[in-house]
Amino acid sequence: MATDALTPARTARLHRARLALPLVLLALLAPAGCDAAGGDPLDPTSADVAEDADPDAGAMGGVKPPCPFTAAQVSEIVGQSMRDDGNCLFGDGKGVASLAVTTASPAAGKMTYEYQYDQAGKQYEKVVDLDRGEQGYLAVKDISGEAVLIDGKGTYTVTISSFGGGTAGNEKILRRALDAIPA
């Protein structure tokens, strides 16, 4: 047995790591600890910092939307019982199947979109453009998939892994997830 087999847990870690790279790039582009208005972005009592400040709002512009789903909604979308594992990550409780949503402002999503699209073309069997929102794509293969949707409310990156439906089943799950995101 090969020691570097692609297990469901390893697949999930790879997906999370792949999603982290664009966020790291965004963090490097934003000036650390700087606020053009003069307030301290780390001090919530600062007059220049909004009460519901979003890290994407400064250099990236816009507001990061909240997680669009509950565990009950995800369970309905994927057709099996799922639990909320926190931070918009939903799992089957067995460490196998997962659905995760990463949100960002529309501007932040536009900055990393071409990179994500290019990477999806290298990683997945099928990549199709979405006809919803400002930009978007859906990418799938036999054990996983991802979809990126950028609209006026925000950027939503949905990743799924190990639901057992093959390429067609993963596409159906991602399309149902996208349809459930409020327009």
PDB file of N, CA and C in Angstrom, residues 39-135:
ATOM      1  N   GLY A  39      -7.069  55.588  12.655  1.00  0.00           N
ATOM      2  CA  GLY A  39      -7.508  54.774  13.783  1.00  0.00           C
ATOM      3  C   GLY A  39      -6.679  53.513  13.888  1.00  0.00           C
ATOM      4  N   ASP A  40      -6.766  52.882  15.033  1.00  0.00           N
ATOM      5  CA  ASP A  40      -6.051  51.620  15.238  1.00  0.00           C
ATOM      6  C   ASP A  40      -6.979  50.472  14.865  1.00  0.00           C
ATOM      7  N   PRO A  41      -6.669  49.709  13.793  1.00  0.00           N
ATOM      8  CA  PRO A  41      -7.572  48.649  13.362  1.00  0.00           C
ATOM      9  C   PRO A  41      -7.695  47.511  14.364  1.00  0.00           C
ATOM     10  N   LEU A  42      -6.775  47.411  15.316  1.00  0.00           N
ATOM     11  CA  LEU A  42      -6.837  46.360  16.315  1.00  0.00           C
ATOM     12  C   LEU A  42      -7.563  46.802  17.582  1.00  0.00           C
ATOM     13  N   ASP A  43      -7.873  48.091  17.686  1.00  0.00           N
ATOM     14  CA  ASP A  43      -8.555  48.623  18.858  1.00  0.00           C
ATOM     15  C   ASP A  43     -10.027  48.840  18.518  1.00  0.00           C
ATOM     16  N   PRO A  44     -10.936  47.989  19.032  1.00  0.00           N
ATOM     17  CA  PRO A  44     -12.341  48.123  18.683  1.00  0.00           C
ATOM     18  C   PRO A  44     -12.983  49.390  19.215  1.00  0.00           C
ATOM     19  N   THR A  45     -12.326  50.091  20.134  1.00  0.00           N
ATOM     20  CA  THR A  45     -12.883  51.337  20.651  1.00  0.00           C
ATOM     21  C   THR A  45     -12.447  52.533  19.827  1.00  0.00           C
ATOM     22  N   SER A  46     -11.575  52.339  18.852  1.00  0.00           N
ATOM     23  CA  SER A  46     -11.098  53.423  18.025  1.00  0.00           C
ATOM     24  C   SER A  46     -12.254  54.032  17.246  1.00  0.00           C
ATOM     25  N   ALA A  47     -12.333  55.335  17.203  1.00  0.00           N
ATOM     26  CA  ALA A  47     -13.419  56.034  16.524  1.00  0.00           C
ATOM     27  C   ALA A  47     -13.424  55.772  15.031  1.00  0.00           C
ATOM     28  N   ASP A  48     -12.275  55.456  14.478  1.00  0.00           N
ATOM     29  CA  ASP A  48     -12.188  55.261  13.031  1.00  0.00           C
ATOM     30  C   ASP A  48     -12.444  53.829  12.588  1.00  0.00           C
ATOM     31  N   VAL A  49     -12.678  52.929  13.530  1.00  0.00           N
ATOM     32  CA  VAL A  49     -12.899  51.537  13.182  1.00  0.00           C
ATOM     33  C   VAL A  49     -14.379  51.224  13.353  1.00  0.00           C
ATOM     34  N   ALA A  50     -15.000  50.729  12.285  1.00  0.00           N
ATOM     35  CA  ALA A  50     -16.423  50.402  12.341  1.00  0.00           C
ATOM     36  C   ALA A  50     -16.663  49.272  13.328  1.00  0.00           C
ATOM     37  N   GLU A  51     -17.855  49.286  13.923  1.00  0.00           N
ATOM     38  CA  GLU A  51     -18.202  48.271  14.907  1.00  0.00           C
ATOM     39  C   GLU A  51     -18.168  46.868  14.308  1.00  0.00           C
ATOM     40  N   ASP A  52     -18.579  46.749  13.064  1.00  0.00           N
ATOM     41  CA  ASP A  52     -18.582  45.437  12.404  1.00  0.00           C
ATOM     42  C   ASP A  52     -17.508  45.385  11.329  1.00  0.00           C
ATOM     43  N   ALA A  53     -16.336  45.890  11.674  1.00  0.00           N
ATOM     44  CA  ALA A  53     -15.243  45.962  10.714  1.00  0.00           C
ATOM     45  C   ALA A  53     -14.915  44.592  10.139  1.00  0.00           C
ATOM     46  N   ASP A  54     -14.559  44.598   8.872  1.00  0.00           N
ATOM     47  CA  ASP A  54     -14.217  43.384   8.152  1.00  0.00           C
ATOM     48  C   ASP A  54     -12.793  43.523   7.669  1.00  0.00           C
ATOM     49  N   PRO A  55     -11.957  42.509   7.846  1.00  0.00           N
ATOM     50  CA  PRO A  55     -10.581  42.610   7.392  1.00  0.00           C
ATOM     51  C   PRO A  55     -10.479  42.854   5.898  1.00  0.00           C
ATOM     52  N   ASP A  56     -11.475  42.418   5.117  1.00  0.00           N
ATOM     53  CA  ASP A  56     -11.456  42.646   3.673  1.00  0.00           C
ATOM     54  C   ASP A  56     -11.826  44.080   3.308  1.00  0.00           C
ATOM     55  N   ALA A  57     -12.441  44.831   4.234  1.00  0.00           N
ATOM     56  CA  ALA A  57     -13.007  46.124   3.897  1.00  0.00           C
ATOM     57  C   ALA A  57     -11.954  47.180   3.563  1.00  0.00           C
ATOM     58  N   GLY A  58     -10.800  47.139   4.158  1.00  0.00           N
ATOM     59  CA  GLY A  58      -9.786  48.164   3.929  1.00  0.00           C
ATOM     60  C   GLY A  58      -9.263  48.171   2.518  1.00  0.00           C
ATOM     61  N   ALA A  59      -8.148  47.532   2.292  1.00  0.00           N
ATOM     62  CA  ALA A  59      -7.515  47.516   0.982  1.00  0.00           C
ATOM     63  C   ALA A  59      -8.344  46.767  -0.048  1.00  0.00           C
ATOM     64  N   MET A  60      -9.149  45.798   0.375  1.00  0.00           N
ATOM     65  CA  MET A  60      -9.900  44.979  -0.563  1.00  0.00           C
ATOM     66  C   MET A  60     -11.253  45.581  -0.918  1.00  0.00           C
ATOM     67  N   GLY A  61     -11.817  46.426  -0.068  1.00  0.00           N
ATOM     68  CA  GLY A  61     -13.107  47.034  -0.328  1.00  0.00           C
ATOM     69  C   GLY A  61     -14.254  46.048  -0.173  1.00  0.00           C
ATOM     70  N   GLY A  62     -15.334  46.484   0.438  1.00  0.00           N
ATOM     71  CA  GLY A  62     -16.507  45.642   0.565  1.00  0.00           C
ATOM     72  C   GLY A  62     -16.590  44.946   1.904  1.00  0.00           C
ATOM     73  N   VAL A  63     -17.630  44.142   2.036  1.00  0.00           N
ATOM     74  CA  VAL A  63     -17.905  43.453   3.283  1.00  0.00           C
ATOM     75  C   VAL A  63     -17.942  41.947   3.031  1.00  0.00           C
ATOM     76  N   LYS A  64     -17.336  41.210   3.919  1.00  0.00           N
ATOM     77  CA  LYS A  64     -17.330  39.752   3.849  1.00  0.00           C
ATOM     78  C   LYS A  64     -18.675  39.245   4.365  1.00  0.00           C
ATOM     79  N   PRO A  65     -19.393  38.462   3.562  1.00  0.00           N
ATOM     80  CA  PRO A  65     -20.694  37.963   4.022  1.00  0.00           C
ATOM     81  C   PRO A  65     -20.530  36.844   5.049  1.00  0.00           C
ATOM     82  N   PRO A  66     -21.565  36.616   5.860  1.00  0.00           N
ATOM     83  CA  PRO A  66     -21.507  35.509   6.823  1.00  0.00           C
ATOM     84  C   PRO A  66     -21.692  34.174   6.106  1.00  0.00           C
ATOM     85  N   CYS A  67     -21.509  33.102   6.834  1.00  0.00           N
ATOM     86  CA  CYS A  67     -21.743  31.765   6.291  1.00  0.00           C
ATOM     87  C   CYS A  67     -23.201  31.677   5.825  1.00  0.00           C
ATOM     88  N   PRO A  68     -23.441  31.234   4.600  1.00  0.00           N
ATOM     89  CA  PRO A  68     -24.814  31.220   4.084  1.00  0.00           C
ATOM     90  C   PRO A  68     -25.646  30.016   4.522  1.00  0.00           C
ATOM     91  N   PHE A  69     -25.054  29.049   5.241  1.00  0.00           N
ATOM     92  CA  PHE A  69     -25.755  27.802   5.546  1.00  0.00           C
ATOM     93  C   PHE A  69     -25.759  27.447   7.024  1.00  0.00           C
ATOM     94  N   THR A  70     -26.756  26.656   7.383  1.00  0.00           N
ATOM     95  CA  THR A  70     -26.792  25.974   8.670  1.00  0.00           C
ATOM     96  C   THR A  70     -26.538  24.486   8.389  1.00  0.00           C
ATOM     97  N   ALA A  71     -26.311  23.711   9.431  1.00  0.00           N
ATOM     98  CA  ALA A  71     -26.102  22.272   9.250  1.00  0.00           C
ATOM     99  C   ALA A  71     -27.337  21.611   8.640  1.00  0.00           C
ATOM    100  N   ALA A  72     -28.520  22.073   9.021  1.00  0.00           N
ATOM    101  CA  ALA A  72     -29.756  21.506   8.466  1.00  0.00           C
ATOM    102  C   ALA A  72     -29.851  21.776   6.965  1.00  0.00           C
ATOM    103  N   GLN A  73     -29.486  22.991   6.546  1.00  0.00           N
ATOM    104  CA  GLN A  73     -29.510  23.313   5.118  1.00  0.00           C
ATOM    105  C   GLN A  73     -28.500  22.466   4.343  1.00  0.00           C
ATOM    106  N   VAL A  74     -27.298  22.311   4.898  1.00  0.00           N
ATOM    107  CA  VAL A  74     -26.276  21.514   4.225  1.00  0.00           C
ATOM    108  C   VAL A  74     -26.723  20.060   4.141  1.00  0.00           C
ATOM    109  N   SER A  75     -27.340  19.550   5.193  1.00  0.00           N
ATOM    110  CA  SER A  75     -27.841  18.172   5.177  1.00  0.00           C
ATOM    111  C   SER A  75     -28.832  17.982   4.041  1.00  0.00           C
ATOM    112  N   GLU A  76     -29.699  18.957   3.849  1.00  0.00           N
ATOM    113  CA  GLU A  76     -30.672  18.890   2.751  1.00  0.00           C
ATOM    114  C   GLU A  76     -29.980  18.978   1.388  1.00  0.00           C
ATOM    115  N   ILE A  77     -28.994  19.831   1.272  1.00  0.00           N
ATOM    116  CA  ILE A  77     -28.266  20.017   0.011  1.00  0.00           C
ATOM    117  C   ILE A  77     -27.547  18.736  -0.404  1.00  0.00           C
ATOM    118  N   VAL A  78     -26.860  18.095   0.538  1.00  0.00           N
ATOM    119  CA  VAL A  78     -26.042  16.925   0.200  1.00  0.00           C
ATOM    120  C   VAL A  78     -26.789  15.600   0.309  1.00  0.00           C
ATOM    121  N   GLY A  79     -27.971  15.613   0.933  1.00  0.00           N
ATOM    122  CA  GLY A  79     -28.769  14.399   1.027  1.00  0.00           C
ATOM    123  C   GLY A  79     -28.329  13.424   2.099  1.00  0.00           C
ATOM    124  N   GLN A  80     -27.620  13.912   3.108  1.00  0.00           N
ATOM    125  CA  GLN A  80     -27.247  13.078   4.250  1.00  0.00           C
ATOM    126  C   GLN A  80     -27.032  13.979   5.446  1.00  0.00           C
ATOM    127  N   SER A  81     -27.071  13.402   6.622  1.00  0.00           N
ATOM    128  CA  SER A  81     -26.926  14.160   7.853  1.00  0.00           C
ATOM    129  C   SER A  81     -25.526  14.756   7.956  1.00  0.00           C
ATOM    130  N   MET A  82     -25.470  16.053   8.203  1.00  0.00           N
ATOM    131  CA  MET A  82     -24.200  16.758   8.359  1.00  0.00           C
ATOM    132  C   MET A  82     -24.253  17.562   9.648  1.00  0.00           C
ATOM    133  N   ARG A  83     -23.084  17.791  10.236  1.00  0.00           N
ATOM    134  CA  ARG A  83     -23.017  18.590  11.454  1.00  0.00           C
ATOM    135  C   ARG A  83     -22.140  19.807  11.216  1.00  0.00           C
ATOM    136  N   ASP A  84     -22.381  20.830  12.018  1.00  0.00           N
ATOM    137  CA  ASP A  84     -21.619  22.070  11.944  1.00  0.00           C
ATOM    138  C   ASP A  84     -20.339  21.890  12.749  1.00  0.00           C
ATOM    139  N   ASP A  85     -19.195  21.921  12.064  1.00  0.00           N
ATOM    140  CA  ASP A  85     -17.904  21.791  12.728  1.00  0.00           C
ATOM    141  C   ASP A  85     -17.253  23.152  12.980  1.00  0.00           C
ATOM    142  N   GLY A  86     -18.011  24.236  12.771  1.00  0.00           N
ATOM    143  CA  GLY A  86     -17.517  25.582  13.018  1.00  0.00           C
ATOM    144  C   GLY A  86     -16.884  26.205  11.789  1.00  0.00           C
ATOM    145  N   ASN A  87     -16.880  27.526  11.741  1.00  0.00           N
ATOM    146  CA  ASN A  87     -16.262  28.293  10.653  1.00  0.00           C
ATOM    147  C   ASN A  87     -16.759  27.890   9.272  1.00  0.00           C
ATOM    148  N   CYS A  88     -18.059  27.609   9.169  1.00  0.00           N
ATOM    149  CA  CYS A  88     -18.696  27.268   7.895  1.00  0.00           C
ATOM    150  C   CYS A  88     -18.103  25.985   7.294  1.00  0.00           C
ATOM    151  N   LEU A  89     -17.740  25.047   8.166  1.00  0.00           N
ATOM    152  CA  LEU A  89     -17.261  23.728   7.767  1.00  0.00           C
ATOM    153  C   LEU A  89     -18.253  22.711   8.302  1.00  0.00           C
ATOM    154  N   PHE A  90     -18.733  21.856   7.413  1.00  0.00           N
ATOM    155  CA  PHE A  90     -19.740  20.867   7.772  1.00  0.00           C
ATOM    156  C   PHE A  90     -19.212  19.483   7.443  1.00  0.00           C
ATOM    157  N   GLY A  91     -19.353  18.557   8.397  1.00  0.00           N
ATOM    158  CA  GLY A  91     -18.855  17.205   8.204  1.00  0.00           C
ATOM    159  C   GLY A  91     -19.918  16.173   8.518  1.00  0.00           C
ATOM    160  N   ASP A  92     -19.673  14.956   8.080  1.00  0.00           N
ATOM    161  CA  ASP A  92     -20.632  13.873   8.298  1.00  0.00           C
ATOM    162  C   ASP A  92     -20.494  13.233   9.675  1.00  0.00           C
ATOM    163  N   GLY A  93     -19.555  13.683  10.492  1.00  0.00           N
ATOM    164  CA  GLY A  93     -19.355  13.128  11.820  1.00  0.00           C
ATOM    165  C   GLY A  93     -18.499  11.875  11.822  1.00  0.00           C
ATOM    166  N   LYS A  94     -18.124  11.408  10.637  1.00  0.00           N
ATOM    167  CA  LYS A  94     -17.303  10.203  10.520  1.00  0.00           C
ATOM    168  C   LYS A  94     -15.903  10.537  10.001  1.00  0.00           C
ATOM    169  N   GLY A  95     -15.665  11.817   9.723  1.00  0.00           N
ATOM    170  CA  GLY A  95     -14.373  12.226   9.183  1.00  0.00           C
ATOM    171  C   GLY A  95     -14.195  11.909   7.710  1.00  0.00           C
ATOM    172  N   VAL A  96     -15.301  11.701   6.995  1.00  0.00           N
ATOM    173  CA  VAL A  96     -15.206  11.336   5.587  1.00  0.00           C
ATOM    174  C   VAL A  96     -15.692  12.495   4.711  1.00  0.00           C
ATOM    175  N   ALA A  97     -16.997  12.685   4.624  1.00  0.00           N
ATOM    176  CA  ALA A  97     -17.571  13.702   3.739  1.00  0.00           C
ATOM    177  C   ALA A  97     -17.535  15.077   4.393  1.00  0.00           C
ATOM    178  N   SER A  98     -17.272  16.097   3.568  1.00  0.00           N
ATOM    179  CA  SER A  98     -17.260  17.460   4.092  1.00  0.00           C
ATOM    180  C   SER A  98     -17.708  18.460   3.030  1.00  0.00           C
ATOM    181  N   LEU A  99     -18.283  19.547   3.513  1.00  0.00           N
ATOM    182  CA  LEU A  99     -18.630  20.702   2.693  1.00  0.00           C
ATOM    183  C   LEU A  99     -18.158  21.920   3.472  1.00  0.00           C
ATOM    184  N   ALA A 100     -17.409  22.790   2.814  1.00  0.00           N
ATOM    185  CA  ALA A 100     -16.901  23.995   3.465  1.00  0.00           C
ATOM    186  C   ALA A 100     -17.196  25.198   2.584  1.00  0.00           C
ATOM    187  N   VAL A 101     -17.471  26.321   3.215  1.00  0.00           N
ATOM    188  CA  VAL A 101     -17.691  27.569   2.491  1.00  0.00           C
ATOM    189  C   VAL A 101     -16.745  28.611   3.059  1.00  0.00           C
ATOM    190  N   THR A 102     -15.980  29.222   2.173  1.00  0.00           N
ATOM    191  CA  THR A 102     -15.131  30.348   2.546  1.00  0.00           C
ATOM    192  C   THR A 102     -15.742  31.584   1.918  1.00  0.00           C
ATOM    193  N   THR A 103     -15.914  32.638   2.708  1.00  0.00           N
ATOM    194  CA  THR A 103     -16.495  33.865   2.181  1.00  0.00           C
ATOM    195  C   THR A 103     -15.462  34.988   2.208  1.00  0.00           C
ATOM    196  N   ALA A 104     -15.648  35.930   1.303  1.00  0.00           N
ATOM    197  CA  ALA A 104     -14.784  37.108   1.225  1.00  0.00           C
ATOM    198  C   ALA A 104     -15.591  38.224   0.567  1.00  0.00           C
ATOM    199  N   SER A 105     -15.065  39.418   0.602  1.00  0.00           N
ATOM    200  CA  SER A 105     -15.724  40.524  -0.079  1.00  0.00           C
ATOM    201  C   SER A 105     -15.651  40.297  -1.588  1.00  0.00           C
ATOM    202  N   PRO A 106     -16.538  40.948  -2.353  1.00  0.00           N
ATOM    203  CA  PRO A 106     -16.457  40.798  -3.811  1.00  0.00           C
ATOM    204  C   PRO A 106     -15.089  41.220  -4.362  1.00  0.00           C
ATOM    205  N   ALA A 107     -14.538  42.301  -3.840  1.00  0.00           N
ATOM    206  CA  ALA A 107     -13.244  42.792  -4.338  1.00  0.00           C
ATOM    207  C   ALA A 107     -12.123  41.793  -4.057  1.00  0.00           C
ATOM    208  N   ALA A 108     -12.137  41.185  -2.875  1.00  0.00           N
ATOM    209  CA  ALA A 108     -11.110  40.194  -2.548  1.00  0.00           C
ATOM    210  C   ALA A 108     -11.236  38.982  -3.461  1.00  0.00           C
ATOM    211  N   GLY A 109     -12.458  38.564  -3.738  1.00  0.00           N
ATOM    212  CA  GLY A 109     -12.675  37.434  -4.635  1.00  0.00           C
ATOM    213  C   GLY A 109     -12.190  37.710  -6.046  1.00  0.00           C
ATOM    214  N   LYS A 110     -12.416  38.925  -6.512  1.00  0.00           N
ATOM    215  CA  LYS A 110     -11.972  39.290  -7.870  1.00  0.00           C
ATOM    216  C   LYS A 110     -10.452  39.293  -7.978  1.00  0.00           C
ATOM    217  N   MET A 111      -9.785  39.627  -6.875  1.00  0.00           N
ATOM    218  CA  MET A 111      -8.316  39.666  -6.905  1.00  0.00           C
ATOM    219  C   MET A 111      -7.709  38.276  -7.057  1.00  0.00           C
ATOM    220  N   THR A 112      -8.365  37.247  -6.543  1.00  0.00           N
ATOM    221  CA  THR A 112      -7.801  35.903  -6.592  1.00  0.00           C
ATOM    222  C   THR A 112      -8.506  34.992  -7.597  1.00  0.00           C
ATOM    223  N   TYR A 113      -9.540  35.486  -8.265  1.00  0.00           N
ATOM    224  CA  TYR A 113     -10.365  34.643  -9.132  1.00  0.00           C
ATOM    225  C   TYR A 113      -9.564  33.966 -10.243  1.00  0.00           C
ATOM    226  N   GLU A 114      -8.788  34.712 -10.979  1.00  0.00           N
ATOM    227  CA  GLU A 114      -8.046  34.126 -12.100  1.00  0.00           C
ATOM    228  C   GLU A 114      -7.088  33.034 -11.626  1.00  0.00           C
ATOM    229  N   TYR A 115      -6.443  33.261 -10.497  1.00  0.00           N
ATOM    230  CA  TYR A 115      -5.537  32.260  -9.943  1.00  0.00           C
ATOM    231  C   TYR A 115      -6.311  30.990  -9.577  1.00  0.00           C
ATOM    232  N   GLN A 116      -7.433  31.151  -8.866  1.00  0.00           N
ATOM    233  CA  GLN A 116      -8.235  29.997  -8.469  1.00  0.00           C
ATOM    234  C   GLN A 116      -8.753  29.245  -9.695  1.00  0.00           C
ATOM    235  N   TYR A 117      -9.216  29.977 -10.695  1.00  0.00           N
ATOM    236  CA  TYR A 117      -9.745  29.362 -11.915  1.00  0.00           C
ATOM    237  C   TYR A 117      -8.645  28.556 -12.613  1.00  0.00           C
ATOM    238  N   ASP A 118      -7.461  29.144 -12.700  1.00  0.00           N
ATOM    239  CA  ASP A 118      -6.323  28.455 -13.323  1.00  0.00           C
ATOM    240  C   ASP A 118      -5.973  27.176 -12.556  1.00  0.00           C
ATOM    241  N   GLN A 119      -5.944  27.256 -11.246  1.00  0.00           N
ATOM    242  CA  GLN A 119      -5.631  26.081 -10.429  1.00  0.00           C
ATOM    243  C   GLN A 119      -6.716  25.001 -10.562  1.00  0.00           C
ATOM    244  N   ALA A 120      -7.960  25.421 -10.647  1.00  0.00           N
ATOM    245  CA  ALA A 120      -9.052  24.459 -10.812  1.00  0.00           C
ATOM    246  C   ALA A 120      -8.896  23.696 -12.127  1.00  0.00           C
ATOM    247  N   GLY A 121      -8.469  24.389 -13.174  1.00  0.00           N
ATOM    248  CA  GLY A 121      -8.262  23.737 -14.458  1.00  0.00           C
ATOM    249  C   GLY A 121      -7.184  22.672 -14.411  1.00  0.00           C
ATOM    250  N   LYS A 122      -6.241  22.828 -13.500  1.00  0.00           N
ATOM    251  CA  LYS A 122      -5.156  21.859 -13.352  1.00  0.00           C
ATOM    252  C   LYS A 122      -5.524  20.705 -12.420  1.00  0.00           C
ATOM    253  N   GLN A 123      -6.470  20.930 -11.524  1.00  0.00           N
ATOM    254  CA  GLN A 123      -6.782  19.951 -10.489  1.00  0.00           C
ATOM    255  C   GLN A 123      -8.026  19.116 -10.780  1.00  0.00           C
ATOM    256  N   TYR A 124      -8.994  19.659 -11.499  1.00  0.00           N
ATOM    257  CA  TYR A 124     -10.274  18.984 -11.680  1.00  0.00           C
ATOM    258  C   TYR A 124     -10.463  18.504 -13.117  1.00  0.00           C
ATOM    259  N   GLU A 125     -11.313  17.479 -13.271  1.00  0.00           N
ATOM    260  CA  GLU A 125     -11.610  16.914 -14.588  1.00  0.00           C
ATOM    261  C   GLU A 125     -12.476  17.844 -15.431  1.00  0.00           C
ATOM    262  N   LYS A 126     -13.380  18.553 -14.773  1.00  0.00           N
ATOM    263  CA  LYS A 126     -14.360  19.381 -15.480  1.00  0.00           C
ATOM    264  C   LYS A 126     -14.451  20.744 -14.798  1.00  0.00           C
ATOM    265  N   VAL A 127     -14.334  21.814 -15.585  1.00  0.00           N
ATOM    266  CA  VAL A 127     -14.491  23.178 -15.076  1.00  0.00           C
ATOM    267  C   VAL A 127     -15.454  23.896 -16.013  1.00  0.00           C
ATOM    268  N   VAL A 128     -16.525  24.447 -15.461  1.00  0.00           N
ATOM    269  CA  VAL A 128     -17.507  25.175 -16.268  1.00  0.00           C
ATOM    270  C   VAL A 128     -17.759  26.542 -15.650  1.00  0.00           C
ATOM    271  N   ASP A 129     -17.979  27.530 -16.508  1.00  0.00           N
ATOM    272  CA  ASP A 129     -18.329  28.865 -16.048  1.00  0.00           C
ATOM    273  C   ASP A 129     -19.780  28.877 -15.579  1.00  0.00           C
ATOM    274  N   LEU A 130     -20.054  29.684 -14.561  1.00  0.00           N
ATOM    275  CA  LEU A 130     -21.417  29.824 -14.067  1.00  0.00           C
ATOM    276  C   LEU A 130     -22.101  30.973 -14.789  1.00  0.00           C
ATOM    277  N   ASP A 131     -23.401  30.871 -14.950  1.00  0.00           N
ATOM    278  CA  ASP A 131     -24.157  31.966 -15.542  1.00  0.00           C
ATOM    279  C   ASP A 131     -24.954  32.698 -14.457  1.00  0.00           C
ATOM    280  N   ARG A 132     -24.331  32.820 -13.296  1.00  0.00           N
ATOM    281  CA  ARG A 132     -24.926  33.518 -12.164  1.00  0.00           C
ATOM    282  C   ARG A 132     -23.858  34.411 -11.546  1.00  0.00           C
ATOM    283  N   GLY A 133     -24.264  35.551 -11.040  1.00  0.00           N
ATOM    284  CA  GLY A 133     -23.328  36.446 -10.385  1.00  0.00           C
ATOM    285  C   GLY A 133     -22.446  37.174 -11.384  1.00  0.00           C
ATOM    286  N   GLU A 134     -21.445  37.877 -10.858  1.00  0.00           N
ATOM    287  CA  GLU A 134     -20.517  38.632 -11.703  1.00  0.00           C
ATOM    288  C   GLU A 134     -19.474  37.714 -12.335  1.00  0.00           C
ATOM    289  N   GLN A 135     -18.996  36.751 -11.561  1.00  0.00           N
ATOM    290  CA  GLN A 135     -18.030  35.765 -12.034  1.00  0.00           C
ATOM    291  C   GLN A 135     -18.272  34.483 -11.266  1.00  0.00           C
TER     292      GLN A 135
END
